[in-house]
Coordinates of N, CA and C in Angstrom, one line a residue:
X181 N -11.1 3.7 10.6 CA -9.8 3.1 10.6 C -8.8 4.2 10.2
X182 N -7.7 4.2 11.0 CA -6.6 5.2 10.7 C -5.3 4.4 10.4
X183 N -4.7 4.8 9.3 CA -3.4 4.1 8.9 C -2.4 5.2 8.8
X184 N -1.3 5.0 9.4 CA -0.2 6.0 9.4 C 0.9 5.6 8.4
X185 N 1.2 6.4 7.5 CA 2.3 6.3 6.5 C 3.4 7.2 7.0
X186 N 4.4 6.7 7.5 CA 5.5 7.5 8.0 C 6.5 7.8 7.0
X187 N 6.6 9.1 6.6 CA 7.5 9.6 5.6 C 9.0 9.4 5.9
X188 N 9.3 9.2 7.2 CA 10.7 8.9 7.6 C 11.1 7.5 7.2
X189 N 10.1 6.7 6.8 CA 10.5 5.3 6.4 C 10.8 5.2 4.9
X190 N 10.7 6.3 4.1 CA 11.1 6.2 2.7 C 11.7 7.5 2.3
X191 N 12.6 7.4 1.3 CA 13.2 8.6 0.7 C 13.2 8.6 -0.8
X192 N 12.6 7.6 -1.4 CA 12.4 7.5 -2.8 C 11.2 6.7 -3.2
X193 N 10.8 6.6 -4.4 CA 9.6 6.0 -4.8 C 9.6 4.5 -4.5
X194 N 10.7 3.8 -4.7 CA 10.7 2.4 -4.4 C 10.5 2.2 -2.9
X195 N 11.1 3.0 -2.0 CA 10.8 2.8 -0.6 C 9.4 3.2 -0.2
X196 N 8.8 4.2 -1.0 CA 7.4 4.5 -0.8 C 6.5 3.3 -1.0
X197 N 6.7 2.6 -2.1 CA 5.9 1.4 -2.4 C 6.2 0.3 -1.4
X198 N 7.4 0.2 -0.9 CA 7.6 -0.8 0.2 C 6.8 -0.4 1.5
X199 N 6.7 0.9 1.8 CA 5.9 1.3 2.9 C 4.4 1.0 2.7
X200 N 4.0 1.3 1.5 CA 2.5 1.1 1.2 C 2.2 -0.4 1.3
X201 N 3.1 -1.2 0.8 CA 2.9 -2.7 0.8 C 2.8 -3.1 2.3
X202 N 3.7 -2.6 3.1 CA 3.7 -3.0 4.5 C 2.4 -2.6 5.2
X203 N 2.0 -1.4 5.0 CA 0.8 -0.8 5.7 C -0.5 -1.2 5.1
X204 N -0.6 -1.4 3.8 CA -2.0 -1.5 3.2 C -2.3 -2.8 2.6
X205 N -1.3 -3.7 2.4 CA -1.6 -5.0 1.7 C -1.3 -6.2 2.6
X206 N -1.5 -6.1 3.8 CA -1.2 -7.3 4.7 C -2.1 -8.5 4.3
X207 N -1.4 -9.6 4.3 CA -2.0 -10.9 4.1 C -2.6 -11.1 2.7
X208 N -2.1 -10.4 1.7 CA -2.6 -10.6 0.4 C -1.8 -11.8 -0.2
X209 N -2.5 -12.6 -1.0 CA -1.8 -13.8 -1.6 C -1.2 -13.4 -3.0
X210 N -1.2 -12.2 -3.3 CA -0.6 -11.7 -4.6 C 0.1 -10.4 -4.3
X211 N 1.0 -10.0 -5.3 CA 1.7 -8.8 -5.2 C 1.0 -7.7 -5.9
X212 N 1.0 -6.5 -5.4 CA 0.4 -5.4 -6.2 C 1.5 -4.8 -7.0
X213 N 1.1 -4.0 -8.0 CA 2.1 -3.3 -8.9 C 2.7 -2.2 -8.1
X214 N 3.9 -1.8 -8.6 CA 4.6 -0.7 -8.0 C 4.5 0.5 -8.8
X215 N 3.2 1.0 -8.9 CA 2.9 2.2 -9.7 C 1.7 2.9 -9.1
X216 N 1.4 4.1 -9.6 CA 0.3 4.9 -9.0 C -1.0 4.3 -9.3
X217 N -1.2 3.6 -10.5 CA -2.5 2.9 -10.8 C -2.8 1.8 -9.7
X218 N -1.8 1.0 -9.4 CA -2.0 0.0 -8.4 C -2.2 0.6 -7.0
X219 N -1.5 1.7 -6.7 CA -1.8 2.4 -5.4 C -3.2 2.9 -5.3
X220 N -3.7 3.4 -6.4 CA -5.1 3.9 -6.5 C -6.1 2.7 -6.3
X221 N -5.8 1.6 -6.9 CA -6.6 0.4 -6.7 C -6.7 0.0 -5.3
X222 N -5.5 0.0 -4.6 CA -5.5 -0.3 -3.1 C -6.4 0.6 -2.4
X223 N -6.3 1.9 -2.6 CA -7.1 2.9 -1.9 C -8.5 2.8 -2.2
X224 N -8.9 2.3 -3.4 CA -10.3 2.2 -3.8 C -11.0 1.1 -3.0
X225 N -10.2 0.1 -2.5 CA -10.7 -0.9 -1.6 C -11.0 -2.2 -2.3
X226 N -11.4 -3.2 -1.5 CA -11.8 -4.5 -2.0 C -10.8 -5.6 -1.6
X227 N -9.6 -5.2 -1.2 CA -8.5 -6.1 -0.8 C -7.6 -5.4 0.1
X228 N -6.7 -6.2 0.7 CA -5.7 -5.6 1.7 C -6.4 -5.1 2.9
X229 N -6.0 -4.0 3.5 CA -6.7 -3.5 4.7 C -8.1 -2.9 4.5
X230 N -8.4 -2.7 3.2 CA -9.7 -2.1 2.8 C -10.6 -3.2 2.2
X231 N -10.5 -4.4 2.8 CA -11.3 -5.5 2.3 C -12.8 -5.4 2.7
X232 N -13.5 -4.6 1.9 CA -15.0 -4.4 2.2 C -15.8 -4.4 0.9

């Protein structure tokens, strides 16, 4: 699986989290935190696009 995070879509940390939400958390029934710990959780998998 290849996921493209386009740096032209954000210019600050809030916009980065918006981009991550759009690309990595499709169809979640809950919101993820807007911090690096939550980003790490998404990358570790188990929900969002990494549901395995």
